PDB file of C-alpha atoms and ligand atoms in Angstrom:
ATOM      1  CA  UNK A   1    -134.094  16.869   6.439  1.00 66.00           C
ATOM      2  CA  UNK A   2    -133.242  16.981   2.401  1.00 72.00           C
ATOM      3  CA  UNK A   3    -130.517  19.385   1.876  1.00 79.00           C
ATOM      4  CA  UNK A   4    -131.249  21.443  -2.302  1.00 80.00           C
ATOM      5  CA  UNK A   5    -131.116  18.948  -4.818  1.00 86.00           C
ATOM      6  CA  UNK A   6    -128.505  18.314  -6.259  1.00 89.00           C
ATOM      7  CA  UNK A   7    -127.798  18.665 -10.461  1.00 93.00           C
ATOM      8  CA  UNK A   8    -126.430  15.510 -12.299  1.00 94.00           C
ATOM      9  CA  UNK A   9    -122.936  16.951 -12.487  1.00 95.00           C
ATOM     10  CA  UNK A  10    -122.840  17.702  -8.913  1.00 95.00           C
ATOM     11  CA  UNK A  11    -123.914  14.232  -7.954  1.00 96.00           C
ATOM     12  CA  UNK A  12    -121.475  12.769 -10.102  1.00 97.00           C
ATOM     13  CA  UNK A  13    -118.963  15.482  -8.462  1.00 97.00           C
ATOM     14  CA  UNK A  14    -119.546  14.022  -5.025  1.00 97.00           C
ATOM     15  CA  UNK A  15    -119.302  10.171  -6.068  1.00 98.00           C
ATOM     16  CA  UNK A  16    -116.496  10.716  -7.864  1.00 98.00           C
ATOM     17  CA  UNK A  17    -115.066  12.015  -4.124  1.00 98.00           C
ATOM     18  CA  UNK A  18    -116.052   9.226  -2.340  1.00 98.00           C
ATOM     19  CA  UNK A  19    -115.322   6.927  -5.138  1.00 98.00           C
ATOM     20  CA  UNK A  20    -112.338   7.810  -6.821  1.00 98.00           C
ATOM     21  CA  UNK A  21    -111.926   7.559 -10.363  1.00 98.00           C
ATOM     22  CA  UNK A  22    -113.132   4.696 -12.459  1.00 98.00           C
ATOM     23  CA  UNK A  23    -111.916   3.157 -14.917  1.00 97.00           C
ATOM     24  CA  UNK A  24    -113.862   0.751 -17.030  1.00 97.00           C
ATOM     25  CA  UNK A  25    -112.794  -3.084 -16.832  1.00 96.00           C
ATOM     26  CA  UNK A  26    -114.023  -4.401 -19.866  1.00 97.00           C
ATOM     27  CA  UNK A  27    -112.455  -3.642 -23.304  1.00 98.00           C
ATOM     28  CA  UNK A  28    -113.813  -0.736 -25.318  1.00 98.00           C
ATOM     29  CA  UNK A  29    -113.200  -2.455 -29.125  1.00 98.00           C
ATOM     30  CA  UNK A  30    -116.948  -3.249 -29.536  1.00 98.00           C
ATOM     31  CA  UNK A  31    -116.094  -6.638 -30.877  1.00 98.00           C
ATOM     32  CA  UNK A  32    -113.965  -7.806 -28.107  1.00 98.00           C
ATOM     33  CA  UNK A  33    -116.971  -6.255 -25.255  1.00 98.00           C
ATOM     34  CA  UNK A  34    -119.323  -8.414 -27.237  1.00 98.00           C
ATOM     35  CA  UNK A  35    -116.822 -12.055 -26.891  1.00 98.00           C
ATOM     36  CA  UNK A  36    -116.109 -10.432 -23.258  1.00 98.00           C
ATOM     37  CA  UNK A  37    -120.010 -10.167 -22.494  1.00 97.00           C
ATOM     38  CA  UNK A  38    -120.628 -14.366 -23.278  1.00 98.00           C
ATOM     39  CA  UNK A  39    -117.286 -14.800 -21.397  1.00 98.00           C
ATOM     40  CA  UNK A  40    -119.499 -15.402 -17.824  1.00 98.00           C
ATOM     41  CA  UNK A  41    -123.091 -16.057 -16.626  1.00 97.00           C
ATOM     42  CA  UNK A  42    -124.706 -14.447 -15.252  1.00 95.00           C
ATOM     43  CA  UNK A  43    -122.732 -11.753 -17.039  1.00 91.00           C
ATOM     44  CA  UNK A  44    -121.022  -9.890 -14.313  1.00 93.00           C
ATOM     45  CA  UNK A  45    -117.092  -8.010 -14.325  1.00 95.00           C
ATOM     46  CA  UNK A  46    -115.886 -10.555 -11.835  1.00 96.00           C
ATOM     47  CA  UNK A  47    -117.629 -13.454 -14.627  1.00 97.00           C
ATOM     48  CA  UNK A  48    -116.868 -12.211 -17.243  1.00 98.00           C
ATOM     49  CA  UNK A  49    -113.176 -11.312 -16.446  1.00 98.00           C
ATOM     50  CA  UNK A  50    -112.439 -15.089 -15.679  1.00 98.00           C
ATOM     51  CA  UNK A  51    -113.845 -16.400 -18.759  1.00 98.00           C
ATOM     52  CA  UNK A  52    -112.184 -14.027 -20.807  1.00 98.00           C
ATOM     53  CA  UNK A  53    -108.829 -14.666 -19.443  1.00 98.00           C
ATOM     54  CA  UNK A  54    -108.762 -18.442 -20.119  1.00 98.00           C
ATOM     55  CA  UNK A  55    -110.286 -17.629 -23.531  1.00 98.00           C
ATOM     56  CA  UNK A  56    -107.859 -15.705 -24.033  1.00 98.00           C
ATOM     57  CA  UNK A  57    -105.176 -17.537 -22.677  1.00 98.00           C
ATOM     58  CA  UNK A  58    -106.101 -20.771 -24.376  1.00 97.00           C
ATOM     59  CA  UNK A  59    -108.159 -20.106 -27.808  1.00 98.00           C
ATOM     60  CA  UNK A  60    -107.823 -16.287 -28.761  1.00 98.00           C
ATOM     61  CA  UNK A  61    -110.335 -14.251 -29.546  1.00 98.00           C
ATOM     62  CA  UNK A  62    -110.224 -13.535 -33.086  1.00 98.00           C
ATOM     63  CA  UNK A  63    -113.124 -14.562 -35.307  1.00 98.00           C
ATOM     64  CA  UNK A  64    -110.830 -17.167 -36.832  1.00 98.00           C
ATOM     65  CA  UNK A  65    -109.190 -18.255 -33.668  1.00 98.00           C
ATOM     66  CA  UNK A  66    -113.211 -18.791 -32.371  1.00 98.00           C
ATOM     67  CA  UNK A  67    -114.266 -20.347 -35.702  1.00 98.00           C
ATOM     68  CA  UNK A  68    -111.055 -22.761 -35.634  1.00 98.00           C
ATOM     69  CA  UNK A  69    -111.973 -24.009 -31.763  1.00 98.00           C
ATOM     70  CA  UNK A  70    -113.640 -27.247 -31.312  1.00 97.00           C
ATOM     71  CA  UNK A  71    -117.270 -26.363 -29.431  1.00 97.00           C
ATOM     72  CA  UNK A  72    -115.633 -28.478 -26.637  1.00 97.00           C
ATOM     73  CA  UNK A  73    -112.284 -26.820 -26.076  1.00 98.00           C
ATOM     74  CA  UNK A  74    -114.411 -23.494 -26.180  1.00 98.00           C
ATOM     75  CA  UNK A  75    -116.560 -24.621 -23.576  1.00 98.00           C
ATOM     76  CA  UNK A  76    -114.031 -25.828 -21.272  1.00 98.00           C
ATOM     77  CA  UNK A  77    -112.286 -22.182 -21.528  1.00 98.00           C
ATOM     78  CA  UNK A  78    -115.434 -20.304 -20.871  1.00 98.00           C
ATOM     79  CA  UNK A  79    -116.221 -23.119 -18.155  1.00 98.00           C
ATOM     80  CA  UNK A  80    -114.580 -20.424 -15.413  1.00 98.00           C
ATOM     81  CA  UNK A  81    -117.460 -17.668 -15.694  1.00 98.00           C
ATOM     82  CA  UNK A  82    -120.064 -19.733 -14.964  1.00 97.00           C
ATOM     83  CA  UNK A  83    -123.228 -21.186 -16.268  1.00 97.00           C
ATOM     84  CA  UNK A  84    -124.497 -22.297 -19.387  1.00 98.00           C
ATOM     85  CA  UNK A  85    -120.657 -22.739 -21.033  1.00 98.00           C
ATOM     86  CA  UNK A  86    -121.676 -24.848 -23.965  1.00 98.00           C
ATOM     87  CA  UNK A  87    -124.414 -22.479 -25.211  1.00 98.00           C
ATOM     88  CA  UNK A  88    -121.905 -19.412 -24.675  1.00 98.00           C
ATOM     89  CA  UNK A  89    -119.363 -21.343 -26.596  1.00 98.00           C
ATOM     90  CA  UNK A  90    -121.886 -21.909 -29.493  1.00 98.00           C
ATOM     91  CA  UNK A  91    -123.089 -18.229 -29.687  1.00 98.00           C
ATOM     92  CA  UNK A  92    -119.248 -17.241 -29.530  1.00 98.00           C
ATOM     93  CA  UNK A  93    -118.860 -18.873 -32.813  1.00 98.00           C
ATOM     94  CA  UNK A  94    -122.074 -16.962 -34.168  1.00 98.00           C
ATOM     95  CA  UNK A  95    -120.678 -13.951 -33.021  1.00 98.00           C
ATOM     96  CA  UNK A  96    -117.465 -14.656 -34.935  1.00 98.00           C
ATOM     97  CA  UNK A  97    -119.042 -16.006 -37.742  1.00 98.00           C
ATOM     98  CA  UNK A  98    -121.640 -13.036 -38.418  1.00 98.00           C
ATOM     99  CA  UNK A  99    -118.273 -10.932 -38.169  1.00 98.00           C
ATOM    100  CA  UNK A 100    -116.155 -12.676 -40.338  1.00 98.00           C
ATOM    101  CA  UNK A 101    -119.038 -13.454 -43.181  1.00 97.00           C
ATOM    102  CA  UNK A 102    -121.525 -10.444 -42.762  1.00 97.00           C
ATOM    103  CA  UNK A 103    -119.250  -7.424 -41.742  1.00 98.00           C
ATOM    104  CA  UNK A 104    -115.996  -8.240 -43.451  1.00 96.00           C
ATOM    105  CA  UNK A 105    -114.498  -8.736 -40.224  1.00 97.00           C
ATOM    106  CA  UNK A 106    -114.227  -5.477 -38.604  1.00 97.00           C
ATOM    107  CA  UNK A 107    -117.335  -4.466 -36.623  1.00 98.00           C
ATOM    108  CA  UNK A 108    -115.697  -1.224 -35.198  1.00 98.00           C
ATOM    109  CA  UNK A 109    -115.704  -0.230 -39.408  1.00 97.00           C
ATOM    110  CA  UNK A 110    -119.019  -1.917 -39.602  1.00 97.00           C
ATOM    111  CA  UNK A 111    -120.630   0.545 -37.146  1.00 98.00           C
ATOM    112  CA  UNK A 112    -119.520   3.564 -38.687  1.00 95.00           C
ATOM    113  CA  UNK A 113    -122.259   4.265 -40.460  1.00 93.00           C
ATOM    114  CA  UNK A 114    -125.546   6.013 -38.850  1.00 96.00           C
ATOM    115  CA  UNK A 115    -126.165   5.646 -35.409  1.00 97.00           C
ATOM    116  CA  UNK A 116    -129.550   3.675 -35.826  1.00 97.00           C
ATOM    117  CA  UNK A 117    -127.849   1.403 -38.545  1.00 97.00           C
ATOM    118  CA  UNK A 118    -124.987   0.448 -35.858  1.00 98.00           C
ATOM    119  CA  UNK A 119    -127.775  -0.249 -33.092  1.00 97.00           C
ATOM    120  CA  UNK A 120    -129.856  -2.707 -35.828  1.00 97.00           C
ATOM    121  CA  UNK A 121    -125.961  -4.055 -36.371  1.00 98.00           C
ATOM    122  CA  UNK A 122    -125.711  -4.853 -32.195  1.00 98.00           C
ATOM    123  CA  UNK A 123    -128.683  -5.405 -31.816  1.00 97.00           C
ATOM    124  CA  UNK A 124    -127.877  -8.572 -33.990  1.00 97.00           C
ATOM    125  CA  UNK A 125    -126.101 -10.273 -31.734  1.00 97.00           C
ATOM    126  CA  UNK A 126    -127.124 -12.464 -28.636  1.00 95.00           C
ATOM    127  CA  UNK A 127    -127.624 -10.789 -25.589  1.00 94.00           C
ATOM    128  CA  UNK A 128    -127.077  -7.508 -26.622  1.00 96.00           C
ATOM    129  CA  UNK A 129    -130.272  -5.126 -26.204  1.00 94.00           C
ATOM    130  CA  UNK A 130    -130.665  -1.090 -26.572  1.00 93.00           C
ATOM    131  CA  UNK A 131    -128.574  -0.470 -23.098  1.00 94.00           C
ATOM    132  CA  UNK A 132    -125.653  -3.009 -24.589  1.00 96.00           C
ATOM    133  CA  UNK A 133    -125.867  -1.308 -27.631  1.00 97.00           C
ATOM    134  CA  UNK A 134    -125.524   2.526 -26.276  1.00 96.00           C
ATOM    135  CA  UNK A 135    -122.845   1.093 -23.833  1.00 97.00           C
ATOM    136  CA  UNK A 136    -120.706  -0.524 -26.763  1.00 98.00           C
ATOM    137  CA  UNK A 137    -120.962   2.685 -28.784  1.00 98.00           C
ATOM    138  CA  UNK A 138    -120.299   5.355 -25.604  1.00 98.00           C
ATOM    139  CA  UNK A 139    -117.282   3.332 -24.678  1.00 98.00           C
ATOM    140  CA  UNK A 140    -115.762   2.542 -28.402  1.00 98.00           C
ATOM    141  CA  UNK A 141    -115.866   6.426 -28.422  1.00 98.00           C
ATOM    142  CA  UNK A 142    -118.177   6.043 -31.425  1.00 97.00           C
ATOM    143  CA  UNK A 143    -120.871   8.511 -30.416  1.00 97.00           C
ATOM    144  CA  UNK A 144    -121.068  10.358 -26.697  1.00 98.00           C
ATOM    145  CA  UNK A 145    -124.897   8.770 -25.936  1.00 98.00           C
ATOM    146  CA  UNK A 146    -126.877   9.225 -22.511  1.00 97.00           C
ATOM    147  CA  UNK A 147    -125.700   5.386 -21.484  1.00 97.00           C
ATOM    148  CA  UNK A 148    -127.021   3.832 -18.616  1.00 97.00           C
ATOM    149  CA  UNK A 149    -125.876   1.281 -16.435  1.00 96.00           C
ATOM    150  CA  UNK A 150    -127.946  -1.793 -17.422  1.00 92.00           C
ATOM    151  CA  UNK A 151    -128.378  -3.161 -13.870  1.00 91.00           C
ATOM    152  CA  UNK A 152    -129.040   0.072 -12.133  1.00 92.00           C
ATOM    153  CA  UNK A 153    -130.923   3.081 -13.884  1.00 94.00           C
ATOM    154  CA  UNK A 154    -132.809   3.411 -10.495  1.00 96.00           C
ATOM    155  CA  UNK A 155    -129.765   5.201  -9.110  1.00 97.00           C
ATOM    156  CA  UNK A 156    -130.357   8.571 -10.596  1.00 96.00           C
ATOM    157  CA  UNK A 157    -134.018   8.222 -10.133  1.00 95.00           C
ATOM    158  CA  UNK A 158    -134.099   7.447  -6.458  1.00 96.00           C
ATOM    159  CA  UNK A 159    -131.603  10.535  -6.188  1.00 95.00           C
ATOM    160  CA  UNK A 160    -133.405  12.961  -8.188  1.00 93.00           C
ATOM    161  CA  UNK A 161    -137.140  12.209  -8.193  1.00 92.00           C
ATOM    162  CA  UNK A 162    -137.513   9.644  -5.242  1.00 94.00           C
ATOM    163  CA  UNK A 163    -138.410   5.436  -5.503  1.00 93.00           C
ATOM    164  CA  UNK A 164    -138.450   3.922  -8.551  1.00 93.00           C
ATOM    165  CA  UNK A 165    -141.094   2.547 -10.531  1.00 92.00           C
ATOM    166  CA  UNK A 166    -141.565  -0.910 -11.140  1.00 91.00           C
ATOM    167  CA  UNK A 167    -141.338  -0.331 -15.173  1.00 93.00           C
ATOM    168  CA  UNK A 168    -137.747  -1.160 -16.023  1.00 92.00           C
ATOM    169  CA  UNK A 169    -138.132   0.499 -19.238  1.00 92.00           C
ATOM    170  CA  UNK A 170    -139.204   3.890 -17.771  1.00 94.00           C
ATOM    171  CA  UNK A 171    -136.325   4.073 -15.123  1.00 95.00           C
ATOM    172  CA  UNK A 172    -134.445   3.438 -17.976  1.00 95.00           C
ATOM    173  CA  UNK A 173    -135.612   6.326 -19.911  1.00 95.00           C
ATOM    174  CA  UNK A 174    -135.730   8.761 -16.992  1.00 95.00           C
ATOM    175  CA  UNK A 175    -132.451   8.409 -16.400  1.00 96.00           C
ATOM    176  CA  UNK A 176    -130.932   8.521 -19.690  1.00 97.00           C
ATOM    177  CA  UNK A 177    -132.831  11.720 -19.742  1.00 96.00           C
ATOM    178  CA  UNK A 178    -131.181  12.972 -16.789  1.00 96.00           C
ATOM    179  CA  UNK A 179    -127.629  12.329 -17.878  1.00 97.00           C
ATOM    180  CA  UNK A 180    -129.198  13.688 -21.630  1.00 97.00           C
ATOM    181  CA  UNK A 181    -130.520  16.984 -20.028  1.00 97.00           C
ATOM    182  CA  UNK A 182    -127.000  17.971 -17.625  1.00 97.00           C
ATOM    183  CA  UNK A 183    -124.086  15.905 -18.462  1.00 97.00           C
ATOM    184  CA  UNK A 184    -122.044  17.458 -21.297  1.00 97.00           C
ATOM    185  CA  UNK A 185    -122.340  15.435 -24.808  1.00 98.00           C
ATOM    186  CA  UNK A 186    -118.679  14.476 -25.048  1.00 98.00           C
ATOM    187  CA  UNK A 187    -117.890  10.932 -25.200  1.00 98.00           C
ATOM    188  CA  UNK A 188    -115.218  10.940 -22.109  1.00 98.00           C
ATOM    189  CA  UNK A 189    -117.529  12.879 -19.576  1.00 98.00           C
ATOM    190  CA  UNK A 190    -120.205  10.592 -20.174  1.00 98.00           C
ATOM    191  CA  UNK A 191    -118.162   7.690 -19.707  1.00 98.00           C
ATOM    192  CA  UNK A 192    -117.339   9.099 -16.398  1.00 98.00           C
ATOM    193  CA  UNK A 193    -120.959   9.309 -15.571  1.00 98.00           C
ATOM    194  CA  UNK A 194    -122.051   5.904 -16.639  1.00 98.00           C
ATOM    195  CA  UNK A 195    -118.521   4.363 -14.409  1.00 98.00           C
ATOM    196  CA  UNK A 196    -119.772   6.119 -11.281  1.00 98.00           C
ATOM    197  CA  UNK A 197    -123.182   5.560 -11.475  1.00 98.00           C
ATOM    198  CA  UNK A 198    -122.658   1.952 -11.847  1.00 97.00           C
ATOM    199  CA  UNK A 199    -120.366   1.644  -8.907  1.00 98.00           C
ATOM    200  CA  UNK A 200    -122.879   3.209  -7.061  1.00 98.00           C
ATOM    201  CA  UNK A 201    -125.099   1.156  -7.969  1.00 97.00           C
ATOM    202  CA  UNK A 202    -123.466  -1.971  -6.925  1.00 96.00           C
ATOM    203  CA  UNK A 203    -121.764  -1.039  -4.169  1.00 97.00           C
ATOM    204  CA  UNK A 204    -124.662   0.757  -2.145  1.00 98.00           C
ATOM    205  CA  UNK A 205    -127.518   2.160  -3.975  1.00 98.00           C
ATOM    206  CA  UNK A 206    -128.443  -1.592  -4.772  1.00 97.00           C
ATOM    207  CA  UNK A 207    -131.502  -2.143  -6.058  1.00 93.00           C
ATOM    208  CA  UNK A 208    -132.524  -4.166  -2.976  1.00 93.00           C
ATOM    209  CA  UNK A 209    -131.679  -2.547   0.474  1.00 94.00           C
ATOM    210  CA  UNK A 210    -129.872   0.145  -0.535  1.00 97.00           C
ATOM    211  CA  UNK A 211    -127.122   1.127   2.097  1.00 97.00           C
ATOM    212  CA  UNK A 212    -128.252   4.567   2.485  1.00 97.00           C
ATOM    213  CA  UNK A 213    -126.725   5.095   6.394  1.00 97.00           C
ATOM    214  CA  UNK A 214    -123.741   4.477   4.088  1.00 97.00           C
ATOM    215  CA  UNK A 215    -124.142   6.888   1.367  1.00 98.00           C
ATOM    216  CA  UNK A 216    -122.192  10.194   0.750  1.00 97.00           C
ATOM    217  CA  UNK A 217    -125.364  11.479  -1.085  1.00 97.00           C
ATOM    218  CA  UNK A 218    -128.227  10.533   1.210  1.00 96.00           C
ATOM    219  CA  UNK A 219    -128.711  13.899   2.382  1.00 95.00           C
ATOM    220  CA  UNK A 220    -129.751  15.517  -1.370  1.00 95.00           C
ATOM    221  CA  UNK A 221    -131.377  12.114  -2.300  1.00 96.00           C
ATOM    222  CA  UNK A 222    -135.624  12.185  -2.933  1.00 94.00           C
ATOM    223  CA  UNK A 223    -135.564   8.593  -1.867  1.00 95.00           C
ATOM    224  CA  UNK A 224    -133.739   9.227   1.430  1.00 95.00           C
ATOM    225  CA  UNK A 225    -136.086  11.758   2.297  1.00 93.00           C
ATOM    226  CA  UNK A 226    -138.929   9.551   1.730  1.00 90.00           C
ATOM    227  CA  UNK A 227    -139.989  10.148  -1.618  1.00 87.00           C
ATOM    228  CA  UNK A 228    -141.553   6.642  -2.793  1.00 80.00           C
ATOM    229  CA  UNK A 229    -144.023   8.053  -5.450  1.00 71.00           C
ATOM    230  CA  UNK A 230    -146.576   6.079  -3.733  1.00 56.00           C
ATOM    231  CA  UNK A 231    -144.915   2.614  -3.702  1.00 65.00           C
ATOM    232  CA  UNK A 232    -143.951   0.699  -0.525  1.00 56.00           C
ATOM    233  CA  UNK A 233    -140.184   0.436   0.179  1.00 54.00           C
ATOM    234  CA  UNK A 234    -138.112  -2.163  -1.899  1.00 53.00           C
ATOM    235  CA  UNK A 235    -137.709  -5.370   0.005  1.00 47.00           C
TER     236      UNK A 235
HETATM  237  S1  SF4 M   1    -129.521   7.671  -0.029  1.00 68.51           S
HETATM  238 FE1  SF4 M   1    -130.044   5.549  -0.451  1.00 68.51          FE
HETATM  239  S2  SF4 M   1    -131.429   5.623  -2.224  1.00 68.51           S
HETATM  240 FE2  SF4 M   1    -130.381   7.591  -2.094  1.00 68.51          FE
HETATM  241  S3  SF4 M   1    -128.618   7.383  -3.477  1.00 68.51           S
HETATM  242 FE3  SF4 M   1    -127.950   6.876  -1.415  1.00 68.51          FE
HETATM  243  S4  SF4 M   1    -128.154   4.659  -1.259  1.00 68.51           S
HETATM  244 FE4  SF4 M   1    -129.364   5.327  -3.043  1.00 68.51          FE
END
C-alpha cells in the first residue's frame, strides 16, 4: 500500500540517501558543455567523456585551436565517442566559429544579457534545444531555472502523479513545474535536484522497465501503486 506522498524536497532527501551526493561530470563553462555535448553519439557521459578527452588531449578546445584543426584530425579525435565523427567535427568548427565571429569569443559574457536573449543565443547552436539550454544556464550558475534531466522528466511524474504520458513535451513541463513549485530558486539546490533526478533516472527509474523492487522510493511513488492515468504499463 502507498505510504503519504512525498514533497519534491523530501524525494530528493531520500535519493540523495541512497545515492550519495552528485556531482556533475560535464564542465559547467557553457562553451566548453556545448564542444563536450558533440564530443560522443549518441551523446551520453560515458560518450561524451571519451571524445572530449582525446580532443582535448590532441587539438584543444579553444575556438582557435578548433578553427586551426584539419576536419580530419578533428574527426579522428572525436572518433572515440562514437558515431557520426565527421559531422561532429564539422559542427565543432561552427560552434567555434559562431563564437569567435558572432559573440566576440566569450559566450559565458555573451549570455549575460536577458534570460530569453541567452536561450535564442543556445538555441543557435546544433543540438542544443530548450532542456540544453536551461541545463547550460542552471549549471554555469547563470540563472537558478527548474532544469530537467533531458532523458528522464518521467521520474518526478511517475513519483508524484503516477505513469507518464506519451507527450514528451508535457512530462517535460510537469516536471519542471514540480521542481518550480517546491525546490528553492537558488542555483546550487537546483543543481542538486536535476544530479539526482538524473541518476535516478538512469540507474532505475528507466524509462523502460523501471527497477522498482529496487527502488528506495517505491513505497510513496503513484506509479508503484498503480497509478497509470489510464495507459498500459511501459514495455
Ligand atoms: S517505484 Fe518504480 S516508477 Fe516509482 S520512482 Fe521507483 S523505479 Fe520509478
Amino acid at each position: 500500500m502507498r505510504q503519504a506522498s512525498l514533497t519534491t524536497p523530501e524525494l530528493l532527501d531520500r535519493l540523495e540517501k541512497f545515492y550519495g551526493r552528485q556531482d556533475p561530470c560535464w564542465p559547467e563553462d557553457p562553451y566548453e558543455f556545448v564542444v563536450w555535448w558533440h564530443c560522443g553519439y549518441p551523446a551520453s557521459d560515458a560518450a561524451c567523456a571519451k571524445g572530449w578527452a582525446k580532443l582535448n588531449r590532441e587539438v584543444g578546445i579553444d575556438p582557435p585551436d578548433l578553427l586551426a584543426a584539419s576536419p580530419q584530425k578533428l574527426a579522428a579525435a572525436l572518433k572515440p565517442g562514437g558515431m557520426v565523427p565527421e559531422l561532429r567535427a564539422l559542427r565543432l568548427k561552427e560552434i567555434a566559429r559562431r563564437v569567435k565571429d558572432e559573440l566576440g569569443g566569450d559566450l559565458r559574457t555573451a549570455l549575460s544579457g536577458s534570460l530569453s536573449s541567452a536561450r535564442k543565443t543556445l538555441k543557435k547552436f546544433p543540438s542544443i534545444a530548450d532542456p540544453g539550454a536551461d541545463r547550460i544556464l542552471l549549471f554555469a550558475g547563470i540563472a537558478p531555472l527548474a532544469a530537467v534531466p533531458s532523458n528522464c522528466p518521467h521520474v518526478l511524474v511517475r513519483v508524484l502523479h503516477g505513469q507518464e504520458r506519451e507527450n514528451y513535451g508535457v512530462n517535460y513541463r510537469d516536471a519542471q513545474q514540480a521542481i518550480a513549485a517546491e525546490v528553492p530558486e537558488t542555483v546550487d539546490i537546483r543543481k542538486r535536484a536535476y544530479l539526482l533526478l538524473k541518476r535516478h533516472g538512469q540507474e532505475i527509474c528507466k524509462r523502460t522497465k523501471p527497477k522498482c523492487d529496487k527502488c528506495p522510493v517505491s513505497s510513496h511513488c503513484a506509479f508503484f501503486a498503480g497509478h497509470r492515468r489510464g495507459r498500459s504499463t511501459p514495455s
